[in-house]
CSV table of C-alpha atoms and ligand atoms in Angstrom, one decimal:
chain,number,residue,atom,x,y,z
W,386,MET,CA,-15.3,154.3,-35.4
W,387,GLU,CA,-15.2,154.4,-39.2
W,388,ASN,CA,-17.0,151.1,-39.6
W,389,GLN,CA,-19.8,151.7,-37.2
W,390,ASN,CA,-22.7,151.8,-39.6
W,391,LYS,CA,-21.3,149.7,-42.3
W,392,LYS,CA,-22.9,146.4,-43.2
W,393,LYS,CA,-20.9,143.3,-42.6
W,394,ILE,CA,-20.7,141.5,-45.8
W,395,ARG,CA,-19.1,138.1,-46.3
W,396,LEU,CA,-17.7,137.0,-49.6
W,397,VAL,CA,-17.8,133.3,-50.1
W,398,ALA,CA,-15.7,132.4,-53.2
W,399,THR,CA,-16.1,129.2,-55.2
W,400,GLY,CA,-14.0,129.9,-58.4
W,401,GLY,CA,-15.2,130.4,-62.0
W,402,THR,CA,-14.1,132.9,-64.7
W,403,ILE,CA,-14.1,135.7,-62.1
W,404,ALA,CA,-11.2,133.8,-60.5
W,405,SER,CA,-9.5,133.0,-63.8
W,406,GLN,CA,-6.4,134.5,-65.3
W,407,ALA,CA,-6.4,135.7,-68.9
W,408,ARG,CA,-3.8,134.4,-71.3
W,409,SER,CA,-3.2,137.9,-72.6
W,410,ARG,CA,-4.9,141.3,-72.4
W,411,VAL,CA,-6.9,140.6,-75.5
W,412,SER,CA,-7.8,136.9,-75.0
W,413,THR,CA,-11.1,136.0,-73.4
W,414,GLU,CA,-10.8,132.2,-73.9
W,415,GLY,CA,-8.3,129.5,-73.0
W,416,TYR,CA,-7.6,131.2,-69.7
W,417,GLN,CA,-6.1,129.6,-66.6
W,418,ALA,CA,-9.4,128.6,-64.9
W,419,SER,CA,-10.2,129.1,-61.3
W,420,VAL,CA,-6.7,130.1,-60.0
W,421,ILE,CA,-7.2,133.5,-58.3
W,422,SER,CA,-7.7,133.2,-54.6
W,423,VAL,CA,-10.3,135.3,-52.8
W,424,GLU,CA,-7.6,137.3,-51.1
W,425,ASP,CA,-6.1,138.3,-54.4
W,426,LEU,CA,-9.6,139.0,-55.8
W,427,ILE,CA,-10.6,141.5,-53.1
W,428,ALA,CA,-7.1,143.0,-53.0
W,429,GLU,CA,-8.0,144.4,-56.4
W,430,LEU,CA,-11.1,146.1,-55.1
W,431,PRO,CA,-10.1,148.3,-52.1
W,432,GLU,CA,-13.1,150.4,-52.8
W,433,LEU,CA,-15.2,147.7,-51.1
W,434,ASN,CA,-13.9,148.9,-47.8
W,435,ASP,CA,-15.4,152.3,-48.3
W,436,ILE,CA,-18.9,150.9,-48.5
W,437,VAL,CA,-19.0,147.8,-46.2
W,438,GLU,CA,-17.1,145.9,-43.6
W,439,MET,CA,-15.8,143.2,-45.9
W,440,SER,CA,-14.5,139.7,-45.0
W,441,ALA,CA,-13.9,136.7,-47.2
W,442,GLU,CA,-13.4,133.0,-47.4
W,443,GLN,CA,-12.6,130.5,-50.1
W,444,ILE,CA,-15.0,127.6,-49.7
W,445,PHE,CA,-13.7,125.9,-52.9
W,446,LEU,CA,-11.9,127.0,-56.0
W,447,LYS,CA,-13.2,125.2,-59.0
W,448,PRO,CA,-15.0,125.7,-62.3
W,449,SER,CA,-18.7,125.6,-61.8
W,450,SER,CA,-19.0,122.5,-64.0
W,451,ALA,CA,-17.1,120.6,-61.3
W,452,ILE,CA,-19.5,121.4,-58.5
W,453,THR,CA,-21.1,118.4,-56.9
W,454,ASP,CA,-24.2,117.8,-54.6
W,455,GLU,CA,-21.8,117.5,-51.7
W,456,ASP,CA,-20.3,121.0,-52.6
W,457,LEU,CA,-23.8,122.5,-52.8
W,458,PHE,CA,-25.0,121.1,-49.4
W,459,HIS,CA,-21.7,122.3,-47.9
W,460,LEU,CA,-22.1,125.7,-49.4
W,461,SER,CA,-25.7,126.0,-48.3
W,462,ALA,CA,-24.8,124.9,-44.7
W,463,ARG,CA,-22.0,127.5,-44.6
W,464,VAL,CA,-24.3,130.2,-45.9
W,465,ASN,CA,-26.9,129.3,-43.2
W,466,GLU,CA,-24.3,129.3,-40.5
W,467,LEU,CA,-22.9,132.7,-41.5
W,468,LEU,CA,-26.4,134.3,-41.8
W,469,ALA,CA,-27.4,133.0,-38.4
W,470,SER,CA,-24.7,135.2,-36.9
W,471,ASP,CA,-25.1,138.9,-36.0
W,472,GLU,CA,-21.6,139.3,-37.5
W,473,CYS,CA,-23.0,138.8,-41.0
W,474,ASP,CA,-25.6,141.1,-42.7
W,475,GLY,CA,-25.4,139.6,-46.1
W,476,ILE,CA,-23.4,137.3,-48.4
W,477,VAL,CA,-21.9,137.5,-51.8
W,478,ILE,CA,-20.9,134.3,-53.6
W,479,THR,CA,-18.5,134.4,-56.5
W,480,HIS,CA,-19.2,131.5,-58.9
W,481,GLY,CA,-18.7,130.3,-62.4
W,482,THR,CA,-21.5,131.4,-64.7
W,483,ASP,CA,-22.0,128.1,-66.4
W,484,THR,CA,-24.0,126.5,-63.6
W,485,MET,CA,-24.6,129.7,-61.6
W,486,GLU,CA,-28.4,129.5,-62.1
W,487,GLU,CA,-28.4,126.0,-60.7
W,488,THR,CA,-26.5,126.9,-57.5
W,489,ALA,CA,-28.7,130.0,-57.1
W,490,PHE,CA,-31.9,128.0,-57.4
W,491,PHE,CA,-30.5,125.3,-55.0
W,492,LEU,CA,-29.7,128.0,-52.4
W,493,ASN,CA,-33.1,129.7,-53.0
W,494,LEU,CA,-34.6,126.4,-51.8
W,495,THR,CA,-32.3,125.8,-48.9
W,496,VAL,CA,-31.2,129.1,-47.4
W,497,ASN,CA,-32.9,129.7,-44.1
W,498,SER,CA,-32.7,133.4,-43.7
W,499,PRO,CA,-34.2,136.6,-45.2
W,500,LYS,CA,-30.7,138.3,-45.3
W,501,PRO,CA,-29.4,139.0,-48.8
W,502,VAL,CA,-27.5,136.3,-50.7
W,503,VAL,CA,-26.2,137.6,-54.0
W,504,ILE,CA,-24.3,135.5,-56.5
W,505,THR,CA,-22.0,137.0,-59.1
W,506,GLY,CA,-19.3,136.0,-61.5
W,507,ALA,CA,-17.7,137.1,-64.8
W,508,MET,CA,-17.9,136.4,-68.4
W,509,ARG,CA,-14.4,137.6,-69.0
W,510,PRO,CA,-11.3,136.5,-67.1
W,511,ALA,CA,-9.2,138.9,-64.9
W,512,HIS,CA,-6.8,141.2,-66.5
W,513,VAL,CA,-8.3,141.1,-70.0
W,514,ILE,CA,-9.3,144.5,-71.3
W,515,SER,CA,-12.9,145.3,-70.4
W,516,THR,CA,-13.2,142.5,-67.9
W,517,ASP,CA,-16.5,142.5,-66.1
W,518,GLY,CA,-15.5,140.7,-63.0
W,519,LEU,CA,-14.6,143.5,-60.6
W,520,LEU,CA,-17.6,145.7,-61.4
W,521,ASN,CA,-19.9,142.7,-61.1
W,522,LEU,CA,-18.3,142.0,-57.7
W,523,TYR,CA,-18.6,145.6,-56.6
W,524,ASN,CA,-22.3,145.7,-57.7
W,525,ALA,CA,-23.0,142.4,-55.9
W,526,VAL,CA,-21.6,143.8,-52.7
W,527,CYS,CA,-23.7,146.9,-53.1
W,528,CYS,CA,-26.7,144.7,-53.6
W,529,ALA,CA,-25.9,142.5,-50.6
W,530,ALA,CA,-25.5,145.6,-48.4
W,531,SER,CA,-28.8,147.1,-49.5
W,532,ASP,CA,-31.8,147.0,-47.2
W,533,ALA,CA,-33.9,146.5,-50.3
W,534,SER,CA,-32.4,143.1,-50.9
W,535,TYR,CA,-33.8,141.7,-47.6
W,536,GLY,CA,-36.4,139.0,-48.2
W,537,MET,CA,-35.8,138.9,-52.0
W,538,GLY,CA,-34.5,135.4,-51.9
W,539,VAL,CA,-31.3,134.5,-53.5
W,540,VAL,CA,-30.5,136.8,-56.4
W,541,ILE,CA,-27.9,136.9,-59.2
W,542,SER,CA,-26.3,140.3,-59.8
W,543,MET,CA,-24.5,140.4,-63.2
W,544,ASN,CA,-24.0,143.1,-65.8
W,545,ASP,CA,-25.7,145.8,-63.6
W,546,LEU,CA,-28.9,143.7,-63.3
W,547,ILE,CA,-30.5,141.9,-60.4
W,548,LEU,CA,-32.3,138.7,-61.2
W,549,SER,CA,-34.2,136.2,-59.1
W,550,ALA,CA,-32.5,132.8,-58.7
W,551,ARG,CA,-35.7,131.2,-59.8
W,552,ASP,CA,-35.9,133.1,-63.1
W,553,ALA,CA,-32.3,133.7,-64.1
W,554,VAL,CA,-31.1,131.9,-67.1
W,555,LYS,CA,-27.7,132.0,-68.8
W,556,PHE,CA,-28.9,133.2,-72.1
W,557,SER,CA,-25.6,133.9,-73.9
W,558,SER,CA,-22.4,131.8,-73.9
W,559,PHE,CA,-20.1,134.8,-74.4
W,560,LYS,CA,-21.7,138.1,-74.0
W,561,THR,CA,-21.4,140.1,-70.7
W,562,ASP,CA,-25.2,140.4,-70.6
W,563,ALA,CA,-25.3,136.7,-70.3
W,564,PHE,CA,-28.1,136.5,-67.7
W,565,GLN,CA,-31.7,137.2,-68.4
W,566,ALA,CA,-35.1,136.3,-67.0
W,567,PRO,CA,-36.9,135.7,-70.2
W,568,LEU,CA,-40.5,135.2,-68.9
W,569,TYR,CA,-40.8,137.6,-66.0
W,570,GLY,CA,-37.9,140.0,-66.4
W,571,VAL,CA,-35.3,141.2,-64.0
W,572,LEU,CA,-36.0,142.4,-60.4
W,573,GLY,CA,-33.9,145.5,-60.5
W,574,THR,CA,-30.6,147.2,-61.3
W,575,VAL,CA,-27.4,148.3,-59.7
W,576,ARG,CA,-26.2,151.6,-61.2
W,577,ASN,CA,-23.3,153.5,-59.8
W,578,ALA,CA,-23.7,151.8,-56.4
W,579,ASN,CA,-27.5,152.5,-56.3
W,580,VAL,CA,-29.6,149.4,-55.9
W,581,THR,CA,-33.1,149.7,-57.2
W,582,TYR,CA,-35.7,146.9,-57.2
W,583,CYS,CA,-38.9,147.1,-59.2
W,584,TYR,CA,-40.3,143.6,-58.5
W,585,LYS,CA,-40.3,141.1,-55.7
W,586,PRO,CA,-40.5,137.3,-56.1
W,587,LEU,CA,-43.7,135.8,-54.8
W,588,MET,CA,-43.1,132.1,-55.3
W,589,ARG,CA,-41.8,130.2,-52.2
W,590,HIS,CA,-38.1,130.6,-51.4
W,591,THR,CA,-35.6,130.8,-48.5
W,592,THR,CA,-37.6,131.4,-45.3
W,593,THR,CA,-40.9,130.2,-46.9
W,594,SER,CA,-39.3,127.1,-48.5
W,595,GLU,CA,-40.1,123.8,-47.0
W,596,PHE,CA,-36.5,122.7,-47.9
W,597,ALA,CA,-34.8,125.6,-46.0
W,598,GLY,CA,-31.9,124.2,-44.0
W,599,ALA,CA,-32.3,120.7,-45.7
W,600,GLN,CA,-29.2,118.5,-45.7
W,601,TYR,CA,-29.8,115.3,-47.6
W,602,GLY,CA,-27.0,112.8,-47.7
W,603,LYS,CA,-27.9,111.3,-51.1
W,604,MET,CA,-30.3,113.0,-53.4
W,605,PRO,CA,-32.6,110.8,-55.6
W,606,ARG,CA,-31.5,110.2,-59.1
W,607,VAL,CA,-33.3,112.4,-61.7
W,608,ASP,CA,-32.4,112.3,-65.4
W,609,VAL,CA,-33.2,115.0,-68.1
W,610,LEU,CA,-34.2,113.7,-71.5
W,611,TYR,CA,-33.9,116.1,-74.4
W,612,MET,CA,-36.6,115.6,-76.9
W,613,LEU,CA,-35.7,115.4,-80.6
W,614,GLN,CA,-37.6,114.6,-83.7
W,615,GLY,CA,-37.3,110.8,-84.3
W,616,ILE,CA,-35.7,110.1,-80.9
W,617,ASP,CA,-36.0,106.5,-79.7
W,618,ASP,CA,-36.6,105.1,-76.2
W,619,MET,CA,-32.9,104.1,-75.5
W,620,LEU,CA,-32.1,106.9,-73.1
W,621,PHE,CA,-35.5,106.5,-71.3
W,622,LYS,CA,-34.8,102.8,-70.8
W,623,ALA,CA,-31.2,103.5,-69.7
W,624,ALA,CA,-32.4,106.1,-67.2
W,625,CYS,CA,-35.0,103.6,-65.8
W,626,ALA,CA,-32.4,100.8,-65.6
W,627,ALA,CA,-30.0,103.2,-63.7
W,628,GLY,CA,-32.8,103.5,-61.0
W,629,CYS,CA,-33.9,107.1,-61.7
W,630,LYS,CA,-36.8,108.2,-59.5
W,631,GLY,CA,-37.7,111.0,-61.8
W,632,ILE,CA,-37.4,112.1,-65.4
W,633,VAL,CA,-37.5,115.7,-66.6
W,634,SER,CA,-38.3,116.0,-70.3
W,635,ALA,CA,-36.8,118.9,-72.1
W,636,GLY,CA,-39.9,118.7,-74.3
W,637,SER,CA,-40.8,120.2,-77.6
W,638,GLY,CA,-43.1,123.3,-77.5
W,639,ASN,CA,-45.6,123.1,-74.7
W,640,GLY,CA,-43.7,120.2,-73.1
W,641,GLY,CA,-44.4,117.6,-75.7
W,642,VAL,CA,-42.9,114.2,-75.0
W,643,ILE,CA,-41.9,112.8,-78.3
W,644,GLY,CA,-43.0,109.6,-79.9
W,645,ALA,CA,-41.1,106.6,-78.7
W,646,ILE,CA,-40.4,108.0,-75.2
W,647,GLY,CA,-44.1,108.9,-74.6
W,648,LYS,CA,-45.1,105.5,-75.9
W,649,ALA,CA,-42.6,103.6,-73.7
W,650,TYR,CA,-43.7,105.6,-70.6
W,651,LYS,CA,-47.4,105.0,-71.3
W,652,GLU,CA,-46.7,101.2,-71.7
W,653,GLU,CA,-44.9,101.1,-68.4
W,654,PHE,CA,-47.7,103.0,-66.7
W,655,GLU,CA,-50.3,100.7,-68.1
W,656,ALA,CA,-48.3,97.7,-67.0
W,657,GLY,CA,-48.7,99.1,-63.5
W,658,LYS,CA,-45.0,99.4,-62.8
W,659,ASP,CA,-44.6,100.7,-59.2
W,660,GLU,CA,-41.1,101.9,-59.9
W,661,LEU,CA,-42.2,104.0,-62.9
W,662,PRO,CA,-40.3,107.4,-62.5
W,663,VAL,CA,-42.3,110.6,-62.1
W,664,LEU,CA,-42.2,112.4,-65.4
W,665,VAL,CA,-41.9,116.2,-65.1
W,666,ARG,CA,-42.7,117.9,-68.4
W,667,SER,CA,-40.5,120.9,-69.1
W,668,THR,CA,-39.6,122.5,-72.4
W,669,ARG,CA,-36.5,123.0,-74.5
W,670,VAL,CA,-38.1,126.3,-75.6
W,671,CYS,CA,-36.3,129.1,-73.8
W,672,THR,CA,-39.4,131.0,-72.5
W,673,GLY,CA,-43.1,130.4,-71.9
W,674,GLY,CA,-42.9,127.2,-69.8
W,675,VAL,CA,-45.5,124.5,-70.1
W,676,SER,CA,-49.2,124.3,-69.2
W,677,ASP,CA,-50.9,121.4,-67.3
W,678,ALA,CA,-51.9,119.6,-70.4
W,679,TYR,CA,-51.2,116.0,-71.5
W,680,ARG,CA,-51.6,114.3,-68.2
W,681,MET,CA,-53.2,111.2,-70.0
W,682,GLY,CA,-54.9,110.0,-66.8
W,683,ASN,CA,-51.5,109.5,-65.2
W,684,PRO,CA,-50.9,111.4,-62.0
W,685,LYS,CA,-47.1,110.8,-62.3
W,686,ILE,CA,-47.0,113.2,-65.3
W,687,ILE,CA,-46.5,116.7,-63.8
W,688,PRO,CA,-45.9,120.0,-65.5
W,689,SER,CA,-42.7,122.0,-64.5
W,690,HIS,CA,-44.7,125.2,-65.3
W,691,ASP,CA,-42.0,127.8,-66.2
W,692,LEU,CA,-39.0,126.1,-64.6
W,693,ASN,CA,-36.5,125.1,-67.3
W,694,PRO,CA,-35.3,121.5,-67.4
W,695,HIS,CA,-32.2,121.9,-65.2
W,696,LYS,CA,-34.1,123.9,-62.5
W,697,ALA,CA,-37.0,121.4,-62.7
W,698,ALA,CA,-34.5,118.6,-62.1
W,699,ILE,CA,-33.3,120.3,-58.9
W,700,LEU,CA,-36.8,120.9,-57.6
W,701,LEU,CA,-37.8,117.3,-58.5
W,702,ARG,CA,-34.8,115.9,-56.6
W,703,PHE,CA,-35.8,117.9,-53.5
W,704,ALA,CA,-39.4,116.9,-53.9
W,705,LEU,CA,-38.5,113.2,-54.3
W,706,ALA,CA,-36.2,113.4,-51.3
W,707,LYS,CA,-39.3,114.2,-49.3
W,708,THR,CA,-42.1,112.3,-50.9
W,709,ASN,CA,-43.1,109.8,-53.6
W,710,ASP,CA,-46.7,111.1,-53.7
W,711,PRO,CA,-47.3,112.6,-57.2
W,712,ALA,CA,-50.0,114.9,-55.8
W,713,GLU,CA,-47.5,116.4,-53.3
W,714,ILE,CA,-44.8,116.7,-56.1
W,715,LYS,CA,-47.4,118.5,-58.3
W,716,ARG,CA,-48.1,120.8,-55.4
W,717,ILE,CA,-44.4,121.6,-55.0
W,718,PHE,CA,-44.1,122.4,-58.7
W,719,GLU,CA,-47.0,124.8,-58.3
W,720,GLN,CA,-45.5,126.7,-55.3
W,721,TYR,CA,-41.8,127.2,-56.2
X,815,LIG,N1,-17.1,129.9,-68.1
X,815,LIG,C1,-17.4,129.8,-66.8
X,815,LIG,C2,-17.6,131.1,-66.1
X,815,LIG,O1,-18.1,132.0,-66.7
X,815,LIG,C3,-16.6,128.9,-66.0
X,815,LIG,C4,-17.4,128.3,-64.9
X,815,LIG,O2,-18.6,128.3,-64.9
X,815,LIG,O3,-16.7,128.0,-63.9
X,815,LIG,O4,-17.3,131.3,-65.0
């Protein structure tokens, strides 16, 4: 009974560079994207069978820039279904790194189980010298099989580090240490199959998330506006005309909403427009977040705190799917 005490880990593969074939042994770009099936991927890592009872499925095979809302709800439903069974002790998801932090945060809100969910990928395609994919995958499986990962929420395991889905940011577009958690730091490490956590996320996630198990048919439209010196209000007006229910500003500094956009928003508020979108102030600065300043007597102006613009957009869409009450939306941004 060789497998008696081994954890049952399910690999759910979605594509990305980890599933991509290098053009040559020395070329890390211009590879054949998302072409390696999950069967071929795990066939290269027989060592996994020494540590866990491994099974795998291909939920989709695409670059992460092509992932849709529908894909995300499908993935989240599948993860919840797998975790509800005694046949699954933890899940590893392979994923493109470009939007990995978004999928991770989405799952952190919607997974309905304390069992480990670990996302990993690669910065270098398969079969290039010094590719990072297989070791990242091995480490992610160690992480998913560790009792210490229980109740940690969704985590990203890349480059020997373990990061909370909430805090992880893709910080380099080419280095293998692409993921960092600039404000609060990483949760732990995986070294030579040893999983060590030093910190535990305290904000709401997975089993304490009010969105756990959520399946929304159509999510409200939210647009992100990047603040630039001298920007006019054209994109703000276009977003309103497109029916957006919320705007996230990638603001300057402590979430400053620049000139013409701030003015246009204030005018619409003063004109008492009911359909005025909620404005969540985030920042284009990579760490530090924003404080609860600049509310200008308008309850619809809400700080993202330390969520970056793309994570703030995800949380705002979930919040707006549930409520239009700005006080409730503000409460949600304080708790996640
Ligand atoms: N460059 C990406 C990656 O690292 C491609 C993607 O996000 O799918 O996986």
